[in-house]
mmCIF file of C-alpha atoms and ligand atoms in Angstrom:
data_model
loop_
_atom_site.group_PDB
_atom_site.id
_atom_site.type_symbol
_atom_site.label_atom_id
_atom_site.label_comp_id
_atom_site.label_asym_id
_atom_site.label_seq_id
_atom_site.Cartn_x
_atom_site.Cartn_y
_atom_site.Cartn_z
ATOM 1 C CA MET M 1 -8.426 9.295 1.130
ATOM 2 C CA GLN M 2 -11.464 9.777 -1.085
ATOM 3 C CA ARG M 3 -12.443 8.004 -4.299
ATOM 4 C CA ILE M 4 -13.457 10.586 -6.893
ATOM 5 C CA GLU M 5 -14.114 8.380 -9.937
ATOM 6 C CA ALA M 6 -14.607 4.697 -10.759
ATOM 7 C CA HIS M 7 -15.143 3.355 -14.296
ATOM 8 C CA ALA M 8 -15.275 -0.281 -15.383
ATOM 9 C CA SER M 9 -12.597 -0.808 -18.043
ATOM 10 C CA HIS M 10 -11.300 -3.957 -19.782
ATOM 11 C CA GLY M 11 -12.533 -6.182 -16.966
ATOM 12 C CA GLY M 12 -10.918 -4.025 -14.291
ATOM 13 C CA VAL M 13 -11.616 -0.558 -12.932
ATOM 14 C CA GLN M 14 -10.120 2.870 -13.579
ATOM 15 C CA GLU M 15 -10.309 4.938 -10.416
ATOM 16 C CA VAL M 16 -9.234 8.440 -9.367
ATOM 17 C CA TRP M 17 -8.440 9.131 -5.720
ATOM 18 C CA GLN M 18 -7.709 12.306 -3.777
ATOM 19 C CA HIS M 19 -5.664 12.349 -0.608
ATOM 20 C CA ARG M 20 -3.713 14.624 1.682
ATOM 21 C CA SER M 21 -0.010 14.376 0.862
ATOM 22 C CA ALA M 22 2.279 14.992 3.826
ATOM 23 C CA VAL M 23 5.280 15.368 1.504
ATOM 24 C CA LEU M 24 3.620 17.954 -0.754
ATOM 25 C CA ASP M 25 1.591 19.548 2.062
ATOM 26 C CA CYS M 26 -1.540 19.700 -0.098
ATOM 27 C CA GLU M 27 -4.369 17.611 -1.492
ATOM 28 C CA LEU M 28 -3.458 15.654 -4.617
ATOM 29 C CA ARG M 29 -5.184 13.309 -7.053
ATOM 30 C CA PHE M 30 -3.877 10.193 -8.723
ATOM 31 C CA GLY M 31 -5.376 7.741 -11.187
ATOM 32 C CA ILE M 32 -5.111 4.028 -10.503
ATOM 33 C CA TYR M 33 -6.127 1.244 -12.852
ATOM 34 C CA LEU M 34 -6.814 -2.074 -11.165
ATOM 35 C CA PRO M 35 -6.698 -4.909 -13.723
ATOM 36 C CA PRO M 36 -8.989 -7.937 -13.457
ATOM 37 C CA GLN M 37 -6.098 -9.960 -12.002
ATOM 38 C CA ALA M 38 -6.106 -7.675 -8.925
ATOM 39 C CA GLN M 39 -9.371 -9.292 -7.842
ATOM 40 C CA ALA M 40 -7.465 -12.546 -7.282
ATOM 41 C CA GLY M 41 -4.279 -11.222 -5.697
ATOM 42 C CA PRO M 42 -1.637 -8.496 -5.604
ATOM 43 C CA CYS M 43 -0.229 -7.190 -8.894
ATOM 44 C CA PRO M 44 2.954 -5.267 -9.764
ATOM 45 C CA VAL M 45 2.696 -1.534 -10.388
ATOM 46 C CA LEU M 46 3.687 0.703 -13.303
ATOM 47 C CA TYR M 47 3.995 4.380 -12.348
ATOM 48 C CA TRP M 48 3.262 6.765 -15.223
ATOM 49 C CA LEU M 49 4.541 10.351 -15.045
ATOM 50 C CA SER M 50 2.816 12.862 -17.310
ATOM 51 C CA GLY M 51 4.168 16.003 -18.945
ATOM 52 C CA LEU M 52 3.760 19.760 -18.735
ATOM 53 C CA THR M 53 0.176 21.015 -18.318
ATOM 54 C CA CYS M 54 -1.107 17.534 -17.433
ATOM 55 C CA SER M 55 -3.104 16.336 -14.468
ATOM 56 C CA GLU M 56 -3.849 12.728 -13.526
ATOM 57 C CA GLN M 57 -6.473 12.774 -16.310
ATOM 58 C CA ASN M 58 -4.418 13.015 -19.510
ATOM 59 C CA PHE M 59 -2.873 9.567 -19.480
ATOM 60 C CA ILE M 60 -5.902 7.699 -18.177
ATOM 61 C CA THR M 61 -8.243 9.253 -20.754
ATOM 62 C CA LYS M 62 -6.004 9.480 -23.856
ATOM 63 C CA ALA M 63 -3.423 6.687 -23.933
ATOM 64 C CA GLY M 64 -5.564 3.550 -24.020
ATOM 65 C CA ALA M 65 -3.377 2.036 -21.307
ATOM 66 C CA GLN M 66 -6.135 0.034 -19.629
ATOM 67 C CA ARG M 67 -6.223 -2.586 -22.388
ATOM 68 C CA TYR M 68 -2.502 -3.380 -21.954
ATOM 69 C CA ALA M 69 -2.645 -3.230 -18.154
ATOM 70 C CA ALA M 70 -5.451 -5.780 -18.203
ATOM 71 C CA GLU M 71 -3.588 -7.966 -20.684
ATOM 72 C CA HIS M 72 -0.452 -8.059 -18.520
ATOM 73 C CA GLY M 73 -2.023 -7.861 -15.062
ATOM 74 C CA LEU M 74 -0.391 -4.573 -14.110
ATOM 75 C CA ILE M 75 -1.726 -1.872 -11.818
ATOM 76 C CA VAL M 76 -1.076 1.562 -13.346
ATOM 77 C CA VAL M 77 -0.711 4.613 -11.104
ATOM 78 C CA ALA M 78 -0.770 8.066 -12.743
ATOM 79 C CA PRO M 79 -0.194 10.938 -10.305
ATOM 80 C CA ASP M 80 -0.816 14.609 -10.945
ATOM 81 C CA THR M 81 2.263 16.503 -12.181
ATOM 82 C CA SER M 82 2.725 18.988 -9.319
ATOM 83 C CA PRO M 83 1.321 20.056 -6.007
ATOM 84 C CA ARG M 84 -1.995 21.899 -6.373
ATOM 85 C CA GLY M 85 -4.137 24.405 -4.560
ATOM 86 C CA ALA M 86 -4.771 28.078 -3.903
ATOM 87 C CA ASP M 87 -1.987 28.261 -1.301
ATOM 88 C CA VAL M 88 0.560 26.474 -3.537
ATOM 89 C CA ALA M 89 3.051 28.739 -5.337
ATOM 90 C CA ASN M 90 2.200 29.280 -8.979
ATOM 91 C CA VAL M 91 2.839 31.564 -11.938
ATOM 92 C CA ASP M 92 0.883 32.233 -15.110
ATOM 93 C CA SER M 93 3.044 29.973 -17.250
ATOM 94 C CA TYR M 94 2.508 26.464 -18.654
ATOM 95 C CA ASP M 95 6.095 25.345 -17.962
ATOM 96 C CA LEU M 96 6.580 26.452 -14.338
ATOM 97 C CA GLY M 97 4.544 26.017 -11.189
ATOM 98 C CA GLN M 98 1.327 24.031 -11.005
ATOM 99 C CA GLY M 99 1.292 21.407 -13.757
ATOM 100 C CA ALA M 100 5.078 21.587 -14.078
ATOM 101 C CA GLY M 101 6.619 19.992 -10.975
ATOM 102 C CA PHE M 102 9.524 18.374 -12.883
ATOM 103 C CA TYR M 103 9.693 15.422 -10.445
ATOM 104 C CA LEU M 104 12.347 17.067 -8.264
ATOM 105 C CA ASN M 105 12.584 18.438 -4.726
ATOM 106 C CA ALA M 106 12.725 22.236 -4.931
ATOM 107 C CA THR M 107 15.197 24.010 -2.701
ATOM 108 C CA ARG M 108 14.286 27.652 -3.429
ATOM 109 C CA GLU M 109 11.456 29.860 -2.175
ATOM 110 C CA PRO M 110 8.614 30.111 -2.900
ATOM 111 C CA TRP M 111 8.682 26.568 -4.330
ATOM 112 C CA SER M 112 10.393 24.498 -1.648
ATOM 113 C CA ARG M 113 7.409 24.169 0.717
ATOM 114 C CA HIS M 114 5.236 22.137 -1.685
ATOM 115 C CA TYR M 115 7.286 21.184 -4.752
ATOM 116 C CA ARG M 116 8.716 17.813 -3.683
ATOM 117 C CA MET M 117 7.434 15.550 -6.460
ATOM 118 C CA HIS M 118 10.496 13.290 -6.333
ATOM 119 C CA ASP M 119 9.870 12.238 -2.754
ATOM 120 C CA TYR M 120 6.143 12.036 -3.383
ATOM 121 C CA VAL M 121 6.446 9.686 -6.372
ATOM 122 C CA VAL M 122 9.351 7.616 -5.055
ATOM 123 C CA ASP M 123 8.283 7.212 -1.413
ATOM 124 C CA GLU M 124 4.903 8.511 -0.300
ATOM 125 C CA LEU M 125 2.753 7.367 -3.217
ATOM 126 C CA PRO M 126 4.084 3.776 -3.391
ATOM 127 C CA ALA M 127 3.668 3.403 0.369
ATOM 128 C CA LEU M 128 0.068 4.558 0.062
ATOM 129 C CA VAL M 129 -0.624 2.335 -2.962
ATOM 130 C CA GLU M 130 0.946 -0.743 -1.420
ATOM 131 C CA ALA M 131 -0.950 -0.259 1.870
ATOM 132 C CA ASN M 132 -4.384 0.403 0.355
ATOM 133 C CA PHE M 133 -4.577 -1.530 -2.940
ATOM 134 C CA PRO M 134 -3.726 -5.112 -4.000
ATOM 135 C CA ALA M 135 -0.218 -4.074 -5.085
ATOM 136 C CA THR M 136 3.118 -5.826 -4.738
ATOM 137 C CA ALA M 137 6.372 -3.931 -4.196
ATOM 138 C CA ALA M 138 7.502 -4.706 -7.775
ATOM 139 C CA ARG M 139 7.566 -1.288 -9.472
ATOM 140 C CA ALA M 140 8.273 0.110 -12.930
ATOM 141 C CA VAL M 141 8.287 3.714 -14.098
ATOM 142 C CA SER M 142 7.528 5.412 -17.395
ATOM 143 C CA GLY M 143 6.454 8.835 -18.593
ATOM 144 C CA HIS M 144 6.192 11.433 -21.321
ATOM 145 C CA SER M 145 8.249 14.561 -21.982
ATOM 146 C CA MET M 146 8.664 16.209 -18.540
ATOM 147 C CA GLY M 147 7.383 12.882 -17.214
ATOM 148 C CA GLY M 148 9.913 11.011 -19.359
ATOM 149 C CA HIS M 149 12.600 13.099 -17.706
ATOM 150 C CA GLY M 150 11.001 12.163 -14.380
ATOM 151 C CA ALA M 151 11.002 8.443 -15.165
ATOM 152 C CA LEU M 152 14.660 8.419 -16.240
ATOM 153 C CA VAL M 153 15.823 10.527 -13.282
ATOM 154 C CA LEU M 154 13.842 8.565 -10.688
ATOM 155 C CA ALA M 155 15.237 5.272 -11.961
ATOM 156 C CA LEU M 156 18.812 6.580 -12.186
ATOM 157 C CA ARG M 157 18.705 8.202 -8.728
ATOM 158 C CA ASN M 158 17.121 5.237 -6.977
ATOM 159 C CA PRO M 159 18.966 2.004 -7.810
ATOM 160 C CA GLY M 160 16.959 -1.105 -6.969
ATOM 161 C CA ARG M 161 13.682 0.829 -6.674
ATOM 162 C CA TYR M 162 12.336 0.048 -10.159
ATOM 163 C CA ARG M 163 12.481 -3.175 -12.152
ATOM 164 C CA SER M 164 12.301 -1.305 -15.450
ATOM 165 C CA VAL M 165 12.126 2.187 -16.926
ATOM 166 C CA SER M 166 10.951 3.676 -20.206
ATOM 167 C CA ALA M 167 10.075 7.057 -21.650
ATOM 168 C CA PHE M 168 8.292 8.714 -24.550
ATOM 169 C CA SER M 169 9.848 11.927 -25.886
ATOM 170 C CA PRO M 170 11.772 12.651 -22.665
ATOM 171 C CA ILE M 171 13.569 15.876 -21.766
ATOM 172 C CA VAL M 172 16.877 14.010 -21.437
ATOM 173 C CA ALA M 173 19.144 16.949 -20.566
ATOM 174 C CA PRO M 174 17.090 19.578 -18.723
ATOM 175 C CA SER M 175 20.235 21.476 -17.717
ATOM 176 C CA GLN M 176 20.874 22.227 -21.398
ATOM 177 C CA VAL M 177 17.425 23.142 -22.768
ATOM 178 C CA PRO M 178 15.002 26.053 -22.189
ATOM 179 C CA TRP M 179 12.250 24.137 -20.336
ATOM 180 C CA GLY M 180 14.770 22.719 -17.878
ATOM 181 C CA GLU M 181 16.801 25.907 -17.484
ATOM 182 C CA LYS M 182 13.676 27.836 -16.549
ATOM 183 C CA ALA M 183 12.388 25.181 -14.132
ATOM 184 C CA PHE M 184 15.732 24.363 -12.511
ATOM 185 C CA GLY M 185 16.704 28.036 -12.190
ATOM 186 C CA ASN M 186 13.496 28.662 -10.258
ATOM 187 C CA TYR M 187 13.205 25.438 -8.258
ATOM 188 C CA LEU M 188 16.919 24.881 -7.528
ATOM 189 C CA GLY M 189 18.575 28.286 -7.930
ATOM 190 C CA GLU M 190 21.371 29.459 -10.168
ATOM 191 C CA ASP M 191 24.075 26.963 -9.083
ATOM 192 C CA ARG M 192 24.126 24.735 -12.147
ATOM 193 C CA ALA M 193 26.099 22.048 -10.314
ATOM 194 C CA ALA M 194 22.953 21.337 -8.268
ATOM 195 C CA TRP M 195 20.966 20.865 -11.472
ATOM 196 C CA LEU M 196 23.020 17.850 -12.494
ATOM 197 C CA GLU M 197 21.457 15.743 -9.728
ATOM 198 C CA TRP M 198 18.191 15.983 -11.654
ATOM 199 C CA ASP M 199 19.527 15.557 -15.189
ATOM 200 C CA ALA M 200 19.400 12.101 -16.806
ATOM 201 C CA CYS M 201 22.384 12.738 -19.083
ATOM 202 C CA ALA M 202 24.505 13.768 -16.106
ATOM 203 C CA LEU M 203 23.256 10.967 -13.848
ATOM 204 C CA VAL M 204 24.016 8.216 -16.368
ATOM 205 C CA ALA M 205 27.759 8.675 -15.898
ATOM 206 C CA GLY M 206 27.718 7.683 -12.225
ATOM 207 C CA ALA M 207 24.693 5.381 -12.157
ATOM 208 C CA ALA M 208 25.019 2.639 -9.544
ATOM 209 C CA GLU M 209 22.747 0.329 -11.532
ATOM 210 C CA ARG M 210 22.819 -0.186 -15.288
ATOM 211 C CA LEU M 211 19.051 -0.545 -15.710
ATOM 212 C CA PRO M 212 18.343 -0.526 -19.474
ATOM 213 C CA LEU M 213 16.617 2.630 -20.753
ATOM 214 C CA LEU M 214 13.866 2.212 -23.346
ATOM 215 C CA VAL M 215 13.040 5.463 -25.155
ATOM 216 C CA ASP M 216 10.679 6.189 -28.040
ATOM 217 C CA GLN M 217 10.996 9.525 -29.831
ATOM 218 C CA GLY M 218 8.905 10.906 -32.698
ATOM 219 C CA GLU M 219 10.922 12.374 -35.564
ATOM 220 C CA ALA M 220 8.194 14.958 -36.298
ATOM 221 C CA ASP M 221 8.085 16.113 -32.672
ATOM 222 C CA GLU M 222 7.880 19.909 -32.570
ATOM 223 C CA PHE M 223 10.118 19.965 -29.467
ATOM 224 C CA LEU M 224 12.748 17.511 -30.744
ATOM 225 C CA ALA M 225 15.632 19.871 -31.540
ATOM 226 C CA THR M 226 14.959 22.519 -28.902
ATOM 227 C CA GLN M 227 13.823 20.734 -25.725
ATOM 228 C CA LEU M 228 14.295 16.972 -26.063
ATOM 229 C CA ARG M 229 17.610 16.339 -27.844
ATOM 230 C CA PRO M 230 17.784 12.543 -27.568
ATOM 231 C CA GLU M 231 21.239 12.527 -29.168
ATOM 232 C CA LEU M 232 22.593 13.828 -25.847
ATOM 233 C CA LEU M 233 21.280 10.735 -24.080
ATOM 234 C CA GLU M 234 22.815 8.538 -26.767
ATOM 235 C CA GLN M 235 26.189 10.225 -26.225
ATOM 236 C CA ALA M 236 25.940 9.990 -22.415
ATOM 237 C CA CYS M 237 24.963 6.318 -22.517
ATOM 238 C CA ASP M 238 27.721 5.519 -25.026
ATOM 239 C CA ALA M 239 30.304 7.219 -22.812
ATOM 240 C CA ALA M 240 29.088 5.457 -19.644
ATOM 241 C CA GLY M 241 28.425 2.064 -21.188
ATOM 242 C CA HIS M 242 24.810 2.357 -20.079
ATOM 243 C CA PRO M 243 22.274 0.248 -22.030
ATOM 244 C CA LEU M 244 19.891 2.365 -24.101
ATOM 245 C CA LEU M 245 17.344 1.383 -26.724
ATOM 246 C CA LEU M 246 16.358 4.618 -28.485
ATOM 247 C CA ARG M 247 13.786 4.207 -31.228
ATOM 248 C CA ARG M 248 13.209 7.121 -33.576
ATOM 249 C CA ARG M 249 9.733 6.931 -35.056
ATOM 250 C CA ALA M 250 9.312 8.658 -38.419
ATOM 251 C CA GLY M 251 6.288 10.917 -38.757
ATOM 252 C CA TYR M 252 5.222 10.961 -35.093
ATOM 253 C CA ASP M 253 4.783 14.174 -33.099
ATOM 254 C CA HIS M 254 4.764 14.977 -29.353
ATOM 255 C CA SER M 255 1.140 14.108 -28.719
ATOM 256 C CA TYR M 256 -0.747 11.295 -27.064
ATOM 257 C CA TYR M 257 -1.408 9.898 -30.567
ATOM 258 C CA PHE M 258 2.274 8.960 -30.534
ATOM 259 C CA ILE M 259 2.133 7.486 -27.032
ATOM 260 C CA ALA M 260 -0.962 5.447 -27.862
ATOM 261 C CA SER M 261 0.742 4.076 -30.991
ATOM 262 C CA PHE M 262 3.626 2.415 -29.114
ATOM 263 C CA LEU M 263 2.365 2.032 -25.561
ATOM 264 C CA ASP M 264 1.781 -1.689 -26.059
ATOM 265 C CA GLU M 265 5.524 -2.189 -26.577
ATOM 266 C CA HIS M 266 6.326 -0.317 -23.363
ATOM 267 C CA PHE M 267 3.834 -2.422 -21.410
ATOM 268 C CA ALA M 268 5.403 -5.615 -22.797
ATOM 269 C CA HIS M 269 8.838 -4.328 -21.729
ATOM 270 C CA HIS M 270 7.671 -3.553 -18.192
ATOM 271 C CA ALA M 271 5.573 -6.701 -17.819
ATOM 272 C CA GLN M 272 8.557 -8.886 -18.661
ATOM 273 C CA ALA M 273 10.646 -7.216 -15.942
ATOM 274 C CA LEU M 274 7.867 -7.048 -13.371
ATOM 275 C CA ARG M 275 6.835 -10.672 -13.744
ATOM 276 C CA ARG M 276 10.397 -11.888 -13.089
ATOM 277 C CA GLY M 277 10.603 -13.535 -9.670
HETATM 278 N N1 LIG V 301 2.547 24.899 -25.347
HETATM 279 C C1 LIG V 301 1.907 23.650 -25.115
HETATM 280 C C2 LIG V 301 2.821 22.768 -24.333
HETATM 281 C C3 LIG V 301 2.120 21.749 -23.534
HETATM 282 C C4 LIG V 301 2.369 20.320 -24.010
HETATM 283 O O1 LIG V 301 2.649 20.043 -25.162
HETATM 284 N N2 LIG V 301 2.233 19.418 -23.055
HETATM 285 C C5 LIG V 301 2.484 18.040 -23.338
HETATM 286 C C6 LIG V 301 3.688 17.632 -22.562
HETATM 287 S S1 LIG V 301 5.049 18.653 -23.023
HETATM 288 C C7 LIG V 301 6.305 18.199 -21.944
HETATM 289 O O2 LIG V 301 6.201 17.881 -20.837
HETATM 290 C C8 LIG V 301 1.256 17.242 -22.937
HETATM 291 O O3 LIG V 301 1.345 16.110 -22.527
HETATM 292 N N3 LIG V 301 0.079 17.870 -23.079
HETATM 293 C C9 LIG V 301 -1.160 17.292 -22.655
HETATM 294 C C10 LIG V 301 -1.879 16.496 -23.669
HETATM 295 O O4 LIG V 301 -2.908 15.885 -23.294
HETATM 296 O O5 LIG V 301 -1.454 16.398 -24.844
HETATM 297 C C11 LIG V 301 0.570 23.901 -24.448
HETATM 298 O O6 LIG V 301 0.488 24.742 -23.544
HETATM 299 O O7 LIG V 301 -0.391 23.234 -24.820
#
């Protein structure tokens, strides 16, 4: 494992590391912010999952998360969004292949060898973080757009794994929107029944744990009606009796300006859950 970057920030340090992932069978980078409290002892960890076209850099350079992580004493881990490298399958498209891993385990060629972001984020990365950094096993997960889908699906599929979950502008029903149909058709094949295992709206019905979902959605988001469709999550949660706090924010778009505007509230939400004994 090699440290690529280290920057003092809000009394702590923002680092970027590169390592060989056995699950993804490639080299991958992740950002990790170590708050000042980590110098005195282990801290809980918030995993942030970024959206289409992102690397580990977008969140750590645009969101202003370090201030809130330092305030609450949280480590923040921001992985890349897909496997990477010259021998990793790819296409010339922003919403499929490298930069668009969709936080699932692909079952179809040519994707299935490397595209296993679910297992990477849920198992391999936390094991690495908890073995090599001053991190406790108390975990939370959040993300944006494709990463918001990832956060919701990881929490719903893995009861007991996360203390809290939240999302900005998530793709809540990938089986029903163009981004998800394209990705799932390629990564999972044409059997739509298999898609439902990676679809938050479908997973809510049978969730083994009723972990409350916190979602912020901009009303001026250019992808709102076509790709995001938060009303489907509202309907699914209503039908299942699953707790959801969906906040529609007038005037906000899909960008990191939106995330940065409400990120403090998400950190407060996660800190409250993570600090519980
Ligand atoms: N056509 C756009 C789409 C890319 C885009 O908007 N990416 C978002 C996430 S969208 C859903 O996952 C993003 O986070 N971009 C990075 C950023 O720093 O804003 C394009 O190709 O640009």
